[in-house]
Short mmCIF file of C-alpha atoms in Angstrom, two decimals:
data_model
loop_
_atom_site.label_atom_id
_atom_site.label_comp_id
_atom_site.label_asym_id
_atom_site.label_seq_id
_atom_site.Cartn_x
_atom_site.Cartn_y
_atom_site.Cartn_z
CA MET A 1 183.05 38.91 184.07
CA THR A 2 182.06 42.45 183.96
CA ARG A 3 178.10 43.93 183.47
CA GLU A 4 177.04 46.54 181.21
CA PRO A 5 174.26 48.50 183.62
CA VAL A 6 170.31 47.70 182.73
CA SER A 7 167.99 50.29 182.78
CA ARG A 8 165.46 50.50 184.85
CA ILE A 9 161.92 50.89 182.51
CA VAL A 10 164.46 47.52 180.72
CA ARG A 11 164.42 45.68 183.96
CA SER A 12 160.68 46.59 184.59
CA LEU A 13 159.92 44.10 181.52
CA VAL A 14 162.54 41.45 182.53
CA ALA A 15 160.60 41.25 185.94
CA ALA A 16 157.11 41.45 184.86
CA VAL A 17 156.96 38.14 182.21
CA VAL A 18 158.83 36.73 185.48
CA MET A 19 156.02 37.32 188.03
CA ALA A 20 153.85 36.42 185.29
CA ALA A 21 155.40 34.25 185.05
CA LEU A 22 155.45 32.26 187.28
CA ALA A 23 151.38 33.05 188.57
CA LEU A 24 150.74 30.68 185.95
CA PRO A 25 149.26 27.53 188.13
CA GLY A 26 151.72 24.97 189.50
CA ALA A 27 154.77 27.38 188.78
CA ALA A 28 157.60 26.91 190.93
CA SER A 29 158.35 30.37 193.33
CA ALA A 30 160.70 31.18 195.48
CA TRP A 31 161.37 34.49 195.88
CA GLY A 32 160.23 35.81 191.81
CA TYR A 33 163.59 35.76 190.47
CA TYR A 34 164.59 39.03 189.41
CA ALA A 35 165.35 39.90 193.23
CA HIS A 36 167.14 37.29 193.71
CA SER A 37 169.38 38.42 190.76
CA VAL A 38 169.22 42.29 192.20
CA THR A 39 170.98 40.29 195.51
CA GLY A 40 173.02 38.21 193.30
CA GLU A 41 174.12 41.47 191.76
CA ILE A 42 174.80 43.58 195.41
CA ALA A 43 176.65 40.48 196.45
CA TRP A 44 178.87 41.15 193.43
CA ALA A 45 178.92 44.37 194.14
CA ASN A 46 180.27 44.00 197.51
CA VAL A 47 182.91 41.39 197.78
CA SER A 48 186.24 41.63 197.37
CA PRO A 49 188.58 41.60 193.62
CA HIS A 50 190.63 37.73 194.44
CA THR A 51 186.81 36.42 195.37
CA ARG A 52 184.99 38.05 192.41
CA ALA A 53 189.03 36.29 190.32
CA ALA A 54 187.58 33.22 191.90
CA ILE A 55 183.67 33.42 191.45
CA THR A 56 184.32 33.57 187.75
CA ARG A 57 186.36 30.27 187.71
CA LEU A 58 184.29 28.67 188.79
CA LEU A 59 181.09 29.47 186.45
CA ALA A 60 183.09 29.19 183.68
CA ARG A 61 183.06 25.16 184.41
CA GLN A 62 179.42 25.51 183.89
CA ASP A 63 179.50 23.25 180.76
CA GLN A 64 179.90 20.24 184.40
CA LEU A 65 177.22 21.06 185.97
CA GLY A 66 174.64 19.27 182.85
CA THR A 67 172.16 21.93 183.69
CA PRO A 68 172.23 23.47 179.53
CA GLY A 69 169.05 24.68 180.28
CA CYS A 70 169.90 26.92 183.31
CA PRO A 71 172.82 28.80 182.38
CA VAL A 72 174.99 30.65 185.75
CA ALA A 73 177.06 33.32 182.83
CA ASP A 74 177.24 35.83 185.73
CA LEU A 75 176.33 35.53 189.87
CA ALA A 76 172.42 37.36 188.60
CA GLU A 77 172.41 33.70 186.88
CA ALA A 78 174.31 32.05 189.48
CA ALA A 79 171.33 33.32 192.10
CA THR A 80 168.58 31.99 189.91
CA TRP A 81 170.15 28.85 189.32
CA ALA A 82 168.95 26.27 192.68
CA ASP A 83 164.83 27.13 190.85
CA CYS A 84 165.30 26.50 187.54
CA VAL A 85 167.21 22.66 187.67
CA ARG A 86 163.24 22.11 190.47
CA SER A 87 161.80 22.09 186.56
CA GLU A 88 163.12 19.21 186.67
CA GLY A 89 161.95 16.98 189.37
CA TRP A 90 162.76 12.73 188.67
CA ARG A 91 166.66 15.01 189.05
CA TRP A 92 166.40 17.65 191.68
CA GLY A 93 162.39 17.48 193.64
CA TYR A 94 165.26 16.69 196.33
CA THR A 95 166.55 19.69 196.64
CA ALA A 96 162.42 21.29 197.88
CA ALA A 97 162.84 21.70 200.97
CA TRP A 98 165.71 23.08 201.38
CA HIS A 99 165.12 26.61 200.17
CA TYR A 100 162.03 27.14 203.05
CA ARG A 101 162.12 26.08 206.49
CA THR A 102 159.35 27.22 208.59
CA THR A 103 158.39 28.45 211.40
CA PRO A 104 154.92 29.18 212.88
CA ILE A 105 154.29 32.29 213.50
CA CYS A 106 152.57 32.08 216.70
CA ARG A 107 154.90 29.86 217.57
CA ALA A 108 158.85 30.36 219.69
CA TYR A 109 160.75 31.04 217.09
CA ASP A 110 163.84 27.37 217.81
CA PRO A 111 165.81 27.34 214.83
CA ARG A 112 166.68 23.68 215.02
CA ALA A 113 162.96 22.47 214.45
CA ASN A 114 162.00 21.60 210.55
CA CYS A 115 165.41 20.68 209.42
CA SER A 116 166.05 16.78 209.60
CA GLY A 117 168.60 15.69 207.99
CA GLY A 118 169.58 19.15 207.37
CA ASN A 119 167.26 18.99 204.59
CA CYS A 120 166.65 23.12 205.24
CA VAL A 121 167.20 26.63 203.98
CA THR A 122 169.45 27.12 207.47
CA ALA A 123 171.48 23.70 207.33
CA GLN A 124 171.87 23.64 203.66
CA ILE A 125 173.52 27.92 203.82
CA GLU A 126 176.41 26.16 206.26
CA ARG A 127 176.83 23.26 204.93
CA ASN A 128 177.13 24.75 201.00
CA GLN A 129 179.94 27.23 201.94
CA ARG A 130 181.50 24.76 203.32
CA ILE A 131 181.13 23.17 200.90
CA LEU A 132 182.36 26.00 198.82
CA ALA A 133 185.54 26.34 200.61
CA ASP A 134 186.74 23.32 200.26
CA GLU A 135 189.53 23.48 197.74
CA SER A 136 190.86 19.93 197.20
CA LEU A 137 187.04 19.08 196.85
CA PRO A 138 186.58 19.05 193.11
CA ASP A 139 185.99 22.53 190.90
CA ASN A 140 181.34 21.04 190.05
CA VAL A 141 180.82 19.53 193.26
CA ARG A 142 182.23 23.43 194.64
CA LEU A 143 180.26 24.77 191.44
CA GLU A 144 177.16 23.49 192.49
CA ALA A 145 177.89 23.96 195.76
CA LEU A 146 177.81 27.86 195.56
CA LEU A 147 174.46 28.70 192.89
CA PHE A 148 173.17 27.06 196.26
CA LEU A 149 174.55 29.01 198.62
CA VAL A 150 173.36 32.26 196.45
CA HIS A 151 170.29 31.37 196.81
CA PHE A 152 169.84 29.61 200.09
CA VAL A 153 170.69 33.06 201.35
CA GLY A 154 168.37 34.62 199.45
CA ASP A 155 165.50 32.29 200.00
CA VAL A 156 166.34 32.91 203.66
CA HIS A 157 165.46 36.60 204.47
CA MET A 158 162.29 36.04 202.60
CA PRO A 159 159.52 35.92 205.22
CA LEU A 160 156.73 33.57 204.14
CA HIS A 161 160.35 30.78 203.95
CA SER A 162 161.06 31.30 207.25
CA GLY A 163 156.96 32.12 209.04
CA ASP A 164 153.58 30.99 208.33
CA LYS A 165 150.43 30.32 210.12
CA ASP A 166 149.59 26.95 208.69
CA ASP A 167 149.61 27.81 204.71
CA ARG A 168 152.66 26.78 203.43
CA GLY A 169 153.71 30.08 203.62
CA GLY A 170 150.70 31.78 202.61
CA ASN A 171 150.52 30.41 199.46
CA ASP A 172 147.39 29.13 200.86
CA ARG A 173 146.13 32.81 201.62
CA GLU A 174 144.76 34.63 198.64
CA THR A 175 145.23 37.42 198.59
CA ALA A 176 144.24 40.58 196.00
CA TYR A 177 147.54 43.40 195.18
CA GLY A 178 145.50 46.79 194.93
CA ILE A 179 143.48 45.57 192.05
CA VAL A 180 145.23 42.56 190.93
CA PRO A 181 142.99 39.89 192.09
CA GLY A 182 143.55 36.50 192.59
CA ARG A 183 147.29 36.46 193.66
CA ASN A 184 148.38 34.87 197.23
CA LEU A 185 150.59 36.09 199.72
CA HIS A 186 153.58 34.78 199.01
CA SER A 187 152.98 34.61 195.27
CA ILE A 188 153.12 38.65 196.21
CA TRP A 189 155.82 38.73 198.53
CA ASP A 190 157.82 36.67 196.12
CA THR A 191 157.56 38.80 193.17
CA ALA A 192 155.12 41.58 192.84
CA LEU A 193 155.96 43.37 196.32
CA ALA A 194 160.08 43.15 195.64
CA GLU A 195 159.83 44.63 191.82
CA ARG A 196 158.70 47.23 192.95
CA ALA A 197 160.47 47.65 195.83
CA ILE A 198 163.22 47.23 194.48
CA THR A 199 163.07 49.34 190.98
CA SER A 200 161.28 52.35 193.13
CA ALA A 201 165.07 52.73 195.46
CA ASP A 202 166.74 55.51 195.71
CA PRO A 203 169.79 55.55 195.84
CA SER A 204 169.82 52.16 193.61
CA LEU A 205 170.41 49.10 195.75
CA VAL A 206 172.32 47.49 193.37
CA ARG A 207 175.48 48.88 194.78
CA ARG A 208 178.82 49.65 197.03
CA TYR A 209 178.39 49.80 200.45
CA THR A 210 180.08 51.94 203.09
CA ALA A 211 181.86 49.96 205.55
CA ALA A 212 179.05 50.68 207.89
CA GLU A 213 176.54 50.49 206.05
CA ARG A 214 177.78 46.77 206.36
CA ALA A 215 177.91 46.58 209.68
CA ASP A 216 173.86 47.87 210.60
CA LEU A 217 172.18 45.36 207.69
CA ALA A 218 174.92 42.80 206.76
CA GLY A 219 176.42 39.89 210.63
CA GLY A 220 174.99 37.40 211.85
CA THR A 221 174.31 33.27 211.31
CA PRO A 222 171.67 32.15 209.02
CA ALA A 223 169.35 31.12 212.44
CA ASP A 224 169.44 34.02 212.85
CA TRP A 225 168.57 35.25 209.85
CA GLY A 226 165.82 33.34 209.73
CA ARG A 227 165.02 34.25 213.39
CA GLU A 228 164.69 37.69 211.32
CA SER A 229 162.30 36.29 208.03
CA TRP A 230 159.75 34.57 211.33
CA GLN A 231 159.77 37.84 213.40
CA ALA A 232 158.92 39.78 210.34
CA ALA A 233 155.88 37.52 209.07
CA ARG A 234 155.15 37.55 212.56
CA GLU A 235 155.16 41.74 213.23
CA PHE A 236 154.55 42.40 209.67
CA VAL A 237 153.71 41.06 206.49
CA TYR A 238 150.53 38.91 208.55
CA PRO A 239 149.36 41.38 210.81
CA ASN A 240 149.65 44.82 207.33
CA ALA A 241 147.55 41.84 205.59
CA PHE A 242 144.52 41.24 207.75
CA ASP A 243 144.47 44.91 209.65
CA ARG A 244 144.98 42.67 213.19
CA ASP A 245 147.13 40.83 215.27
CA PRO A 246 147.73 37.53 213.70
CA CYS A 247 147.67 35.22 217.14
CA ASP A 248 144.74 36.81 218.30
CA GLU A 249 142.62 33.72 219.50
CA THR A 250 140.06 35.60 220.25
CA GLN A 251 139.23 37.31 216.45
CA GLY A 252 138.89 33.45 215.12
CA GLU A 253 141.73 31.93 213.55
CA LEU A 254 142.37 34.42 209.37
CA PRO A 255 140.02 34.13 207.11
CA ASP A 256 141.50 32.97 203.91
CA GLU A 257 141.10 35.37 201.32
CA THR A 258 142.49 38.95 201.74
CA ALA A 259 143.70 42.39 199.98
CA LEU A 260 146.18 43.78 200.50
CA THR A 261 145.75 48.07 199.98
CA GLN A 262 148.05 50.60 198.00
CA GLU A 263 148.63 51.33 201.45
CA ASP A 264 149.19 47.91 202.26
CA ILE A 265 152.37 48.14 199.82
CA VAL A 266 153.81 50.96 200.55
CA ALA A 267 153.91 50.56 203.78
CA ALA A 268 154.80 47.42 202.63
CA ILE A 269 158.32 48.43 200.36
CA PRO A 270 161.03 48.89 203.24
CA LEU A 271 161.06 45.78 204.50
CA SER A 272 161.08 44.54 200.84
CA GLN A 273 163.70 46.25 200.89
CA ARG A 274 165.57 45.48 203.27
CA ARG A 275 165.75 42.14 203.48
CA VAL A 276 166.91 42.14 199.67
CA THR A 277 169.56 44.61 200.29
CA GLN A 278 170.52 41.73 203.35
CA ALA A 279 170.08 39.80 201.66
CA GLY A 280 172.48 40.57 198.74
CA LEU A 281 175.68 41.41 201.54
CA ARG A 282 175.16 38.87 203.13
CA MET A 283 175.80 36.76 199.72
CA ALA A 284 178.71 38.80 199.83
CA GLN A 285 180.04 38.41 202.86
CA MET A 286 180.14 34.29 202.71
CA LEU A 287 181.46 33.90 199.70
CA ASP A 288 184.34 36.18 201.60
CA GLU A 289 184.37 33.70 204.14
CA ALA A 290 184.48 30.11 201.52
CA PHE A 291 187.34 31.70 198.88
CA ALA A 292 189.41 33.47 201.67
CA SER A 293 192.59 31.56 203.00
CA GLY A 294 192.21 29.18 205.63
CA PRO A 295 189.86 27.91 207.99
CA LEU A 296 186.01 28.64 207.77
CA PRO A 297 185.03 30.98 211.11
CA VAL A 298 183.50 29.61 214.01
CA ARG A 299 179.50 30.77 214.32
CA ALA A 300 177.79 30.55 217.47
CA ARG A 301 174.53 28.27 217.34
CA ASP A 302 171.77 28.32 219.16
#
């Protein structure tokens, strides 16, 4: 499953096409296809050879999924599959709540709230890792778990999948992106901002990371990652977009419309780069754990 390098120009063109598609009315967006594919590439560059072989074997069974319109030839495509299949709502609509678990940014973070019956992103990350690790299950079941796992690890790292201000994760806040009007805060963090953060990174985010870098960026539990995203939304995303403390009641409610200036966008790039990188490295960690011999590690719970 060797991947040939793709030029930055080609990547940017692909990202532009994807962002245009996601901007259409009714399009589903969950940390845009481009950002998700890059998290898959980061994970692929950092998993063990044993894990690579196991992933390659499962991806070769993609015909068993019955989703020919959503190919998964490699881990980059695998990371976008869970969004692709949502176009068939009659079949996959029940998975919609699995992509997020929001806590209002002006309340204390509760890792157990808004997740009835395990229908939230943090619970589904843990569930699908456990299914993937169970070698007694048939390949199609484990492959589906792999595809959900790599997507949801990405989703939980996007701040507006974990924190919001009673606005559907920023979807209800009309926001200009520089001179481009008519977007919303969620779609900007999903697509345009993530694409700029990824393509401007130097060195590239897709590379083999050192042990020290992995120690700094990886680790933790899905609940921890959700808390990080909620905190990023509370302390950066909303203040950056509205130039005020979003929870200061003395200033009244946040307006329904705002704009990100070029200065706001540049200030947001390091956070976006860090969250994409963390998603890829933590994805690699979860995959190595799932394909290792023996039981999965027991994770501490809040």
